[in-house]
Short mmCIF file of C-alpha atoms in Angstrom, two decimals:
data_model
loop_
_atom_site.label_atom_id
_atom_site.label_comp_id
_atom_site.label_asym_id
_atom_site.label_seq_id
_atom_site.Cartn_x
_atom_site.Cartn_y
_atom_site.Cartn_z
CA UNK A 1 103.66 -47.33 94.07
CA UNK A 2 100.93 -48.17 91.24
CA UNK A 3 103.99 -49.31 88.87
CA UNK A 4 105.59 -52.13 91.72
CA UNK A 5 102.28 -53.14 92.66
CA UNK A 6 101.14 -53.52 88.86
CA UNK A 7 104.35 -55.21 88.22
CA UNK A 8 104.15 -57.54 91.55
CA UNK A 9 100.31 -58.41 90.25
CA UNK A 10 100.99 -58.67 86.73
CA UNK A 11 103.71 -61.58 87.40
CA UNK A 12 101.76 -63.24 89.81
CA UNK A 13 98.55 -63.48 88.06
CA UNK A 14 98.66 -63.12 84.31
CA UNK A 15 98.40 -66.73 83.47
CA UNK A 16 95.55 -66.61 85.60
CA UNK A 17 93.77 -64.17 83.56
CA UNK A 18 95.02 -65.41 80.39
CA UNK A 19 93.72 -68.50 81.40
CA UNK A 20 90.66 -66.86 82.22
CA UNK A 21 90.63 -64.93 78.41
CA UNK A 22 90.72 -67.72 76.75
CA UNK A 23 87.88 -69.70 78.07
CA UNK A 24 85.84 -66.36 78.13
CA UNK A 25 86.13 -65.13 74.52
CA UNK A 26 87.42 -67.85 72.94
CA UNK A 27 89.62 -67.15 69.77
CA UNK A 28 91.34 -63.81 69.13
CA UNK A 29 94.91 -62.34 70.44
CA UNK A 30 94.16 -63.02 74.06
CA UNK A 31 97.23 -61.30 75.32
CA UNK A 32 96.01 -58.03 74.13
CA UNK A 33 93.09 -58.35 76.62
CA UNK A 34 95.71 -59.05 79.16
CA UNK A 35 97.36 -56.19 78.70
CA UNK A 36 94.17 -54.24 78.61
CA UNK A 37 92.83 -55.98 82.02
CA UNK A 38 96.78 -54.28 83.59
CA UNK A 39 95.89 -51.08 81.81
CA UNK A 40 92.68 -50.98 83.12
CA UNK A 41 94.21 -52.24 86.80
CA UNK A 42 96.37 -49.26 86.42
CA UNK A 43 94.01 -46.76 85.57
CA UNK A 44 91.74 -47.33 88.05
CA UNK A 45 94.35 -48.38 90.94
CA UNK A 46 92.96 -45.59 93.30
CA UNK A 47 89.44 -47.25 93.24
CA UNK A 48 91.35 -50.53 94.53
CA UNK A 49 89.79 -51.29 98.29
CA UNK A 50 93.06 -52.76 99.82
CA UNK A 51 91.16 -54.72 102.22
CA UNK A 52 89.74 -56.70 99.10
CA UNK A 53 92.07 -59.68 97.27
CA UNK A 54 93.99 -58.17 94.12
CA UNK A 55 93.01 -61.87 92.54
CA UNK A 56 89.45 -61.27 92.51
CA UNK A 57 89.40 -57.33 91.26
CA UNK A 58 91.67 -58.10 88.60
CA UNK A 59 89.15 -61.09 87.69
CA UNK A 60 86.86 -58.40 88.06
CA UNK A 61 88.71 -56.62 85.62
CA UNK A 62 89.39 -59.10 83.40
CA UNK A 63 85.10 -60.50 83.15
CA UNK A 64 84.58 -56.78 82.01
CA UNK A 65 87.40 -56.86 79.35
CA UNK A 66 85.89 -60.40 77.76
CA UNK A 67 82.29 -58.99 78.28
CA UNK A 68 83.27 -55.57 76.23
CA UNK A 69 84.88 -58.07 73.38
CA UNK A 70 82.03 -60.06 72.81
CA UNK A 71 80.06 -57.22 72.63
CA UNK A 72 82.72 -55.41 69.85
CA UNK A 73 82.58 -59.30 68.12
CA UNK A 74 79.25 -59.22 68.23
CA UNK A 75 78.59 -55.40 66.61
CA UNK A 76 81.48 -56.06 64.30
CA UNK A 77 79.97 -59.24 62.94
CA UNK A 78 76.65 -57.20 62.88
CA UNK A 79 77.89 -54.54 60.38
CA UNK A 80 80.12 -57.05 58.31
CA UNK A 81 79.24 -56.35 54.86
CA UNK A 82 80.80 -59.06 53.31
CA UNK A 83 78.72 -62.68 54.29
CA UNK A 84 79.94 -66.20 54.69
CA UNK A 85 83.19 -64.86 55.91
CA UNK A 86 84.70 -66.86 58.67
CA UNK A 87 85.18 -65.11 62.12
CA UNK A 88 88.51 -66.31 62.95
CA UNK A 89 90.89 -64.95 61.04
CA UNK A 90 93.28 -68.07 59.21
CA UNK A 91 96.06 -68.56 61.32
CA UNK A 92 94.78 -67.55 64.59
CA UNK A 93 95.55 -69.14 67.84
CA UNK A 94 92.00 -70.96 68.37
CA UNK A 95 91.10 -72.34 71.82
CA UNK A 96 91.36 -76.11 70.32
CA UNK A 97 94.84 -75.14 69.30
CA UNK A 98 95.91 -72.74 72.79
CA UNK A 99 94.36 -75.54 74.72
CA UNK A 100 95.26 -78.64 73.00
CA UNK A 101 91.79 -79.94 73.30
CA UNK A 102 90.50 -83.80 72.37
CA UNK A 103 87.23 -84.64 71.09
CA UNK A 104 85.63 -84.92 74.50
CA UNK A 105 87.17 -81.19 75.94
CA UNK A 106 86.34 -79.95 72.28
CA UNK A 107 83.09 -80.69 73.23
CA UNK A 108 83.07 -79.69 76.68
CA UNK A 109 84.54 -76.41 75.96
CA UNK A 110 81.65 -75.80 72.89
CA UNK A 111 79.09 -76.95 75.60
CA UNK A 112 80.44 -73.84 77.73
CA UNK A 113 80.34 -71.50 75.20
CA UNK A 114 76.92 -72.14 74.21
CA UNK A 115 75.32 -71.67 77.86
CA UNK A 116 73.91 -68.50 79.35
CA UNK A 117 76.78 -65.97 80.01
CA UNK A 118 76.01 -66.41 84.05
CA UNK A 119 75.90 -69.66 83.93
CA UNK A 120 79.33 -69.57 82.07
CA UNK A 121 80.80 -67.00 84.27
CA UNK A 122 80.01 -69.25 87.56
CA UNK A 123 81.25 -72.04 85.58
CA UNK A 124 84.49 -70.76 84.46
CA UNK A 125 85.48 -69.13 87.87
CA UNK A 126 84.36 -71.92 89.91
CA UNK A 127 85.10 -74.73 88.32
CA UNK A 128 87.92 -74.01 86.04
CA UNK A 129 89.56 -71.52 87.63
CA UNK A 130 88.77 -73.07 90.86
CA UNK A 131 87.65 -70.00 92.91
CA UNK A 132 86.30 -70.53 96.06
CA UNK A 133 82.45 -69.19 96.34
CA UNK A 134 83.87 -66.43 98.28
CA UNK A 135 86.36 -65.41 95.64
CA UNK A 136 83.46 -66.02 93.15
CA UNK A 137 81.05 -63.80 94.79
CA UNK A 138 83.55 -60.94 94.85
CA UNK A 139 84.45 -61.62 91.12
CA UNK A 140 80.78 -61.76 90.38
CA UNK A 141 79.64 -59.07 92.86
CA UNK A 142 76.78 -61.66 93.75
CA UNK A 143 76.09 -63.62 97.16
CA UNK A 144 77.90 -66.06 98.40
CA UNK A 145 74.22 -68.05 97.82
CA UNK A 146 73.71 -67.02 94.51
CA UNK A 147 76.83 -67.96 93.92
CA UNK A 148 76.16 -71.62 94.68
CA UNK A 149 72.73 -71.78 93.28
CA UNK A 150 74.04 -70.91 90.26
CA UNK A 151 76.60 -72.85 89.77
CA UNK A 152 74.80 -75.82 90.70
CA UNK A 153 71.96 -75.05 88.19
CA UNK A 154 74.96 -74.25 85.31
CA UNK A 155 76.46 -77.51 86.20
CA UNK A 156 72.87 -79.69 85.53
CA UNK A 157 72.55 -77.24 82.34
CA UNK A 158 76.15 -78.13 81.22
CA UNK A 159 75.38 -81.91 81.58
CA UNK A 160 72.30 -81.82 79.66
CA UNK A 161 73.35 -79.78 76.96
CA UNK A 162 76.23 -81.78 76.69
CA UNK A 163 74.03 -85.01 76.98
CA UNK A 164 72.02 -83.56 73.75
CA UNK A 165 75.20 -82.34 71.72
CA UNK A 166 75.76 -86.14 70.09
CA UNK A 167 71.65 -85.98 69.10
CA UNK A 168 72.07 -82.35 67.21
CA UNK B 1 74.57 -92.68 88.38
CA UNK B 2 72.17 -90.28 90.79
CA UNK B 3 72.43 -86.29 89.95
CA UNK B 4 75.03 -85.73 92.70
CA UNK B 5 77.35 -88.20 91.00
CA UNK B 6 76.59 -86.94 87.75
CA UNK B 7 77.37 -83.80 88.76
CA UNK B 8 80.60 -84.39 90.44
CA UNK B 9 81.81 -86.31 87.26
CA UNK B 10 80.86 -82.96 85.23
CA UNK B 11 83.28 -81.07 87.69
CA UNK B 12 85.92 -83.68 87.26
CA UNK B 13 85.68 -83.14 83.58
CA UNK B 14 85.69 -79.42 83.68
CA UNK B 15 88.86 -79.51 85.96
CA UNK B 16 90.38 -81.62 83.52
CA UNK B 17 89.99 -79.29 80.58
CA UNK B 18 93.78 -78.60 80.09
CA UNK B 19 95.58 -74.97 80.48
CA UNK B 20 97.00 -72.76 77.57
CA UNK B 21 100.40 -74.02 76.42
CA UNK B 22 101.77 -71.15 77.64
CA UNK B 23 105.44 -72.05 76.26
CA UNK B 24 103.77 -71.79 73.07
CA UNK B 25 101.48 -69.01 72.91
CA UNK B 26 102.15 -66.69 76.30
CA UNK B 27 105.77 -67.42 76.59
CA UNK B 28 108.30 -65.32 78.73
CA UNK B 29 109.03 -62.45 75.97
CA UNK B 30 105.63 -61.74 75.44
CA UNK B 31 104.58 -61.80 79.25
CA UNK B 32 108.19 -59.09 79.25
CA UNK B 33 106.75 -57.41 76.35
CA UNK B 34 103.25 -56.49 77.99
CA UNK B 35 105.09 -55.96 80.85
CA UNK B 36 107.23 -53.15 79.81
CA UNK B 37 104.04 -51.84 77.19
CA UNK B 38 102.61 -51.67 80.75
CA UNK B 39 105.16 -49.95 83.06
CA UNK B 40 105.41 -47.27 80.62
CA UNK B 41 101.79 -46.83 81.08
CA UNK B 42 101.73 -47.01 84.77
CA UNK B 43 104.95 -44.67 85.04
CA UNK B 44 102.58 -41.87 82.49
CA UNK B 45 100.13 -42.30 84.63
CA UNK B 46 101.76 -41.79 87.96
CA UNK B 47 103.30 -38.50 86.31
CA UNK B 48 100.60 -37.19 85.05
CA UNK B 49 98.46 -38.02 88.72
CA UNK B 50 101.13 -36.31 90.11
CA UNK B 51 101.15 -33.05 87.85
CA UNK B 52 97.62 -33.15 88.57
CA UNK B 53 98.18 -33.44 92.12
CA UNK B 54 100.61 -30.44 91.92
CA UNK B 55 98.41 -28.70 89.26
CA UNK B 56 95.55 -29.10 92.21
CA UNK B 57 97.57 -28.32 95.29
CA UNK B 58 98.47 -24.96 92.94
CA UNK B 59 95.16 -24.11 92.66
CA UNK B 60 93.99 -24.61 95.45
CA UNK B 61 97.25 -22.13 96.89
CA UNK B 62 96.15 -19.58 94.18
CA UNK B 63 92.28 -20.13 95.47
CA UNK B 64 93.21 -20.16 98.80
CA UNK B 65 95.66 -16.31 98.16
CA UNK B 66 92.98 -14.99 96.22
CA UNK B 67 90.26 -15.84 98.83
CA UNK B 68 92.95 -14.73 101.52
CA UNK B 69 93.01 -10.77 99.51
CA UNK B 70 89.47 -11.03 98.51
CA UNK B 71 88.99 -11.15 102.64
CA UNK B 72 91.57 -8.57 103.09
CA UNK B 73 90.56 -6.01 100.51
CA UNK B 74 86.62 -5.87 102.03
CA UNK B 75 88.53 -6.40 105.27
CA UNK B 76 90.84 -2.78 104.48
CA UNK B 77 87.89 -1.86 103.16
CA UNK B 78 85.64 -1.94 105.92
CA UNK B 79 87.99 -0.78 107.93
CA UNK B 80 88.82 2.03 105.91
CA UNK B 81 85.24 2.54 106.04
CA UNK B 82 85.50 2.30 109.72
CA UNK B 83 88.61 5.08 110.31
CA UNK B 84 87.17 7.35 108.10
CA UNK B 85 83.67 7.40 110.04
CA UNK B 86 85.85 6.45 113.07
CA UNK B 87 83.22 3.88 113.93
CA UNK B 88 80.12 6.16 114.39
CA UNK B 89 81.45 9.40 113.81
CA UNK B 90 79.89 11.34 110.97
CA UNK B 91 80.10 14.63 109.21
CA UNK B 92 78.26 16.44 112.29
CA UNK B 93 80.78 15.48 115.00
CA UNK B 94 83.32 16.66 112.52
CA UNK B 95 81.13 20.50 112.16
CA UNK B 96 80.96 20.30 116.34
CA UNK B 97 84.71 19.04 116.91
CA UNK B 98 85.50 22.09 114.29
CA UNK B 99 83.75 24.48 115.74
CA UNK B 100 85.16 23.41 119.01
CA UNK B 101 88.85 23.87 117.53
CA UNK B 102 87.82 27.12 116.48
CA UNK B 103 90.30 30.25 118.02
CA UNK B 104 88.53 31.64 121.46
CA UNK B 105 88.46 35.16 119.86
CA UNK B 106 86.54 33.74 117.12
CA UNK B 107 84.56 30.94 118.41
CA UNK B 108 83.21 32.64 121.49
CA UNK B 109 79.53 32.45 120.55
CA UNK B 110 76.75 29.97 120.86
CA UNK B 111 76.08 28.28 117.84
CA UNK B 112 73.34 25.83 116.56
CA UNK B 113 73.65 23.83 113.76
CA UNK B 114 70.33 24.31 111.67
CA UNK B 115 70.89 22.52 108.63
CA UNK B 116 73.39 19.44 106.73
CA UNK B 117 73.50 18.52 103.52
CA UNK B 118 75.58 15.84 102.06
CA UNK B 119 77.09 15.62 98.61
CA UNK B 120 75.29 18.51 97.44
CA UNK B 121 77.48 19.66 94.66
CA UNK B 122 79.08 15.93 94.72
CA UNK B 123 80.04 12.98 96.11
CA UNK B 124 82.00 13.37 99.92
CA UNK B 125 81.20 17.03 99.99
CA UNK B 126 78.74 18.56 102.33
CA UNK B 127 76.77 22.01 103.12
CA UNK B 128 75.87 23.08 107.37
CA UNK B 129 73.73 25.55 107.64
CA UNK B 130 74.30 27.13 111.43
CA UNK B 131 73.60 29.96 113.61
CA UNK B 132 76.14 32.55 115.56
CA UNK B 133 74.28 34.26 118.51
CA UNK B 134 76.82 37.69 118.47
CA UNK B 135 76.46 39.65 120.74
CA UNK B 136 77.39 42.60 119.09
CA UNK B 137 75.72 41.13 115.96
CA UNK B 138 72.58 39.70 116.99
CA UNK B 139 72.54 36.32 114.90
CA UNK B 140 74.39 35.68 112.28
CA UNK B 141 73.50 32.69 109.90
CA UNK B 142 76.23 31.08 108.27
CA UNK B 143 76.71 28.58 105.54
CA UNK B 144 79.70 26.38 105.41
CA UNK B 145 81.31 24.12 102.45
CA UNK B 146 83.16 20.95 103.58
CA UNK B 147 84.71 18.75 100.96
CA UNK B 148 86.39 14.65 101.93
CA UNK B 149 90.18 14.78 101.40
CA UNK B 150 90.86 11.23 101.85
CA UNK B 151 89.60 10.05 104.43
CA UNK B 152 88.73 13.35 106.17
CA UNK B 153 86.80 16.36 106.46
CA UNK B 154 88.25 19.72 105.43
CA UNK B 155 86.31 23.16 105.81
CA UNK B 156 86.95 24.93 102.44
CA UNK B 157 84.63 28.23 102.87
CA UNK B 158 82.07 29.96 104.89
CA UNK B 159 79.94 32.55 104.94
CA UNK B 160 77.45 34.50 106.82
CA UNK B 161 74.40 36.67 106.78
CA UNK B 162 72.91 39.34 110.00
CA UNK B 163 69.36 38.39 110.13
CA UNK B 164 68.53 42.24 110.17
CA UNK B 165 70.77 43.03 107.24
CA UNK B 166 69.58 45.82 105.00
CA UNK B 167 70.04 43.36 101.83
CA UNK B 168 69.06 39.63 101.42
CA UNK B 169 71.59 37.64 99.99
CA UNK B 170 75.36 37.27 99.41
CA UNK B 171 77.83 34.24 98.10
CA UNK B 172 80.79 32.77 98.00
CA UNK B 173 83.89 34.04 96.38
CA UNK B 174 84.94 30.71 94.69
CA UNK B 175 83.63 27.67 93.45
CA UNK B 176 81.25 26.35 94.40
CA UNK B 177 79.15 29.03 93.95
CA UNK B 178 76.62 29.11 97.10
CA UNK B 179 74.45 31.60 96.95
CA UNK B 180 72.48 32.16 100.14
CA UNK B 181 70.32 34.83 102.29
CA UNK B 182 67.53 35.42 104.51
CA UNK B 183 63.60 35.68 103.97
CA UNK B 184 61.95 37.35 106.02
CA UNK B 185 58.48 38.31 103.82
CA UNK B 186 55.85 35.38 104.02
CA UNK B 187 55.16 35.81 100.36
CA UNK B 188 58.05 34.35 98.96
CA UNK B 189 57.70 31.18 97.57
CA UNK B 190 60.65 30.65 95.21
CA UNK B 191 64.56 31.58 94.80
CA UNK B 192 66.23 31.51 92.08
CA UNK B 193 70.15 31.99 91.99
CA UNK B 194 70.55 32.16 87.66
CA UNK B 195 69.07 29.06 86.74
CA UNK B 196 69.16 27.27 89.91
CA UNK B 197 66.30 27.13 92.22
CA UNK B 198 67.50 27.19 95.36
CA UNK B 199 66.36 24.98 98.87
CA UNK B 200 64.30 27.17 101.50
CA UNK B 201 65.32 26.35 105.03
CA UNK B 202 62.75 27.64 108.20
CA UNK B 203 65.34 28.52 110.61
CA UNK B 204 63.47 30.61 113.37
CA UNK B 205 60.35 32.87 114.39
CA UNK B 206 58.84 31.87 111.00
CA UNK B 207 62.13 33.17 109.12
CA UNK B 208 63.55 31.23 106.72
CA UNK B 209 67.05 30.58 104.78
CA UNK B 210 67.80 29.98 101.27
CA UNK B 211 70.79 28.70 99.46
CA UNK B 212 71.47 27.48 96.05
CA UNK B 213 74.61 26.44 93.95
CA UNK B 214 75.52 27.87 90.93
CA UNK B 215 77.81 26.82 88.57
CA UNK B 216 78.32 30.62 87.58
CA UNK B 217 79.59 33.57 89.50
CA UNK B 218 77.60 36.94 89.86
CA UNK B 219 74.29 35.65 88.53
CA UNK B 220 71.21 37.21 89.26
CA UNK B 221 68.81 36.65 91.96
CA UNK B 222 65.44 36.40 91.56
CA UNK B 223 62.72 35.45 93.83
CA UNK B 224 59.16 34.78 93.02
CA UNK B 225 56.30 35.52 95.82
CA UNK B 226 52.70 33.59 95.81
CA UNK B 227 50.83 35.94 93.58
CA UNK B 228 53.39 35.00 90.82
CA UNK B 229 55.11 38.53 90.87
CA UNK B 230 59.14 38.55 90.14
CA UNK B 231 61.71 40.00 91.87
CA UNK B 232 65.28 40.78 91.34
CA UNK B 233 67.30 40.92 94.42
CA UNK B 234 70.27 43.14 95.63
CA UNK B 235 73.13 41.30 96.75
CA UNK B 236 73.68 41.74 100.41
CA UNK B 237 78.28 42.13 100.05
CA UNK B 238 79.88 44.36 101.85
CA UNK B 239 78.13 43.49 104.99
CA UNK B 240 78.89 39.62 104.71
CA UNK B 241 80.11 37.71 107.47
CA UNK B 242 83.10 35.87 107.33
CA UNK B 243 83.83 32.94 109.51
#
């Protein structure tokens, strides 16, 4: 039962959350967080509400995967004992490359990662992703109207941060 | 441009950003890859939910049986409790339904039943202390040993004493030891059969009935009156009363 389902899902929507990944942490072997969203899918299977969409738990899923690796970037960078070392490793598969991003995306995508993480979680799921609000909420666990407030603020924050990029 | 069209030219941008070149970097073998990395996982995890689903249905069987005796052991043992006092009946139905059972030739006299004591030389035994009105005998105080076989009652000795007997005391032939008589002389205060002070009884018209338990056979009785004076005591034998 948990295997076919896991396998149905993982098929159906692991460019999805790849997609997802990459936008969310950036650089790094996004694949492994994949697999650790289906692990995690699979571990907790018997907490899955059937009633709710598989899409929007395993974007669940996959929001607290990125969150937990920024937070293990973020302590690893902390105790790095050795300075002025580069955080992507040479080599690695960097959103610029994954994505195949111009100047203007480059920029676009920077301006993302530089905004408040709610602001880039509405962002990401809503406009990127192209959730509805309803999937969105569910993702988010918010309201359906906090859903649209705050996308609509991240979306005036985006432009003007991206307005005052050129000027830094 | 007003803030609504700047902001729909914003989303237009953002659903432009391109996807992953997933040929590239998330091709088919490594999709297969985490694939299989994750059946195995899912396939572990089903077996071990479902060892833990056995291992909790077995518990709960072996929780279940042993609540299942656990009910049925105080269940026998109530019971047992039950048969052996036959719901309400107790040592002294037991004396009466004996007495009751007892031959006509020997049992034709009224009786009274003066005196129980339970576990007195131990546990599930007892001691009656009752009264034959003979005829030919006057009355004749007896004292009876019962010991629990099981669950029941069996009468292992008895022994009795004429109120106007010429001597005062007598015993049993085996163990236990009961050592018993008559007092008839206000003064007495204390019996002593050996070591063993024995328990003073008032039976009737003021008289009153002493037994003790000894350990030993053929020990000396002694009984001490109110002014502190000792006396040694014949034994009152050959004019016992069986029963």
């Amino acid at each position: 039962m948990i295997s076919s389902k896991i396998s149905q899902w993982f098929y159906q929507y692991n460019k999805d959350i790849y997609h997802f990944l990459l936008y969310y942490v950036g650089s790094g072997d996004i694949e492994d967080l994949v697999q650790e969203v289906f692990i995690r899918a699979i571990k907790g299977f018997d907490s899955f509400q059937a009633k709710s969409s598989p899409k929007t738990w395993l974007f669940s899923i996959a929001r607290h995967v990125g969150l937990d690796e920024l937070r293990r970037r973020k302590r690893a960078r902390i105790k790095s004992i050795v300075p002025f070392v580069d955080d992507e490793p040479i080599g690695e598969a960097t959103p610029e490359k994954v994505l195949q991003l111009n100047e203007n995306n480059r920029i676009l995508y920077q301006v993302i990662q530089s905004l408040k993480s709610n602001y880039r979680d509405v962002i990401i799921l809503r406009a990127i992703k192209e959730l509805s609000v309803l999937e969105t909420a569910a993702v988010l666990n918010w309201n359906e109207n906090k859903v649209r407030i705050t996308y609509h603020r991240a979306l005036k924050a985006l432009e003007k941060h991206k307005e005052d990029l050129p000027n830094e | 441009m007003n803030e609504n069209e700047r902001i729909h030219k914003i989303i237009e941008e953002l659903r432009s950003l391109p996807e992953p070149d997933y040929n590239k970097y998330f091709d088919m073998n490594k999709q297969n890859n985490i694939h299989e990395n994750l059946m195995k996982v899912s396939r572990k995890y089903e077996a071990k939910q479902r060892s833990g689903s056995f291992m909790k249905r077995a518990s709960t069987a072996v929780l279940g049986l042993a609540a299942f005796m656990l009910f049925a052991i105080v269940l026998m043992t109530i019971n047992s409790q039950r048969s052996d006092e036959q719901i309400g009946y107790t040592f002294e139905d037991f004396f009466h339904e004996k007495m009751a059972e007892m031959p006509e030739q020997e049992n034709n006299y009224a009786y009274t039943l003066i005196h129980t004591e339970m576990n007195a030389v131990q546990d599930g035994d007892a001691i009656a202390v009752y009264k034959e009105d003979r005829n030919e005998d006057g009355e004749v105080f007896f004292i009876a040993y019962f010991e629990k076989q099981g669950k029941r009652w069996v009468w292992k000795q008895s022994r009795g004493s004429k109120i106007d007997s010429p001597v005062n005391w007598t015993s049993m032939n085996q163990a236990p030891f009961i050592y018993f008589g008559l007092i008839r002389d206000h003064s007495i205060v204390e019996v002593y059969a050996g070591d063993t002070q024995a328990k003073i009884i008032t039976v009737a018209d003021g008289n009153r009935f002493w037994y003790a338990i000894s350990p030993k056979q053929d020990v000396e009785v002694m009984l001490v009156k109110d002014d502190g004076s000792q006396e040694i005591l014949d034994q009152f034998d050959p004019e016992s009363l069986e029963n």
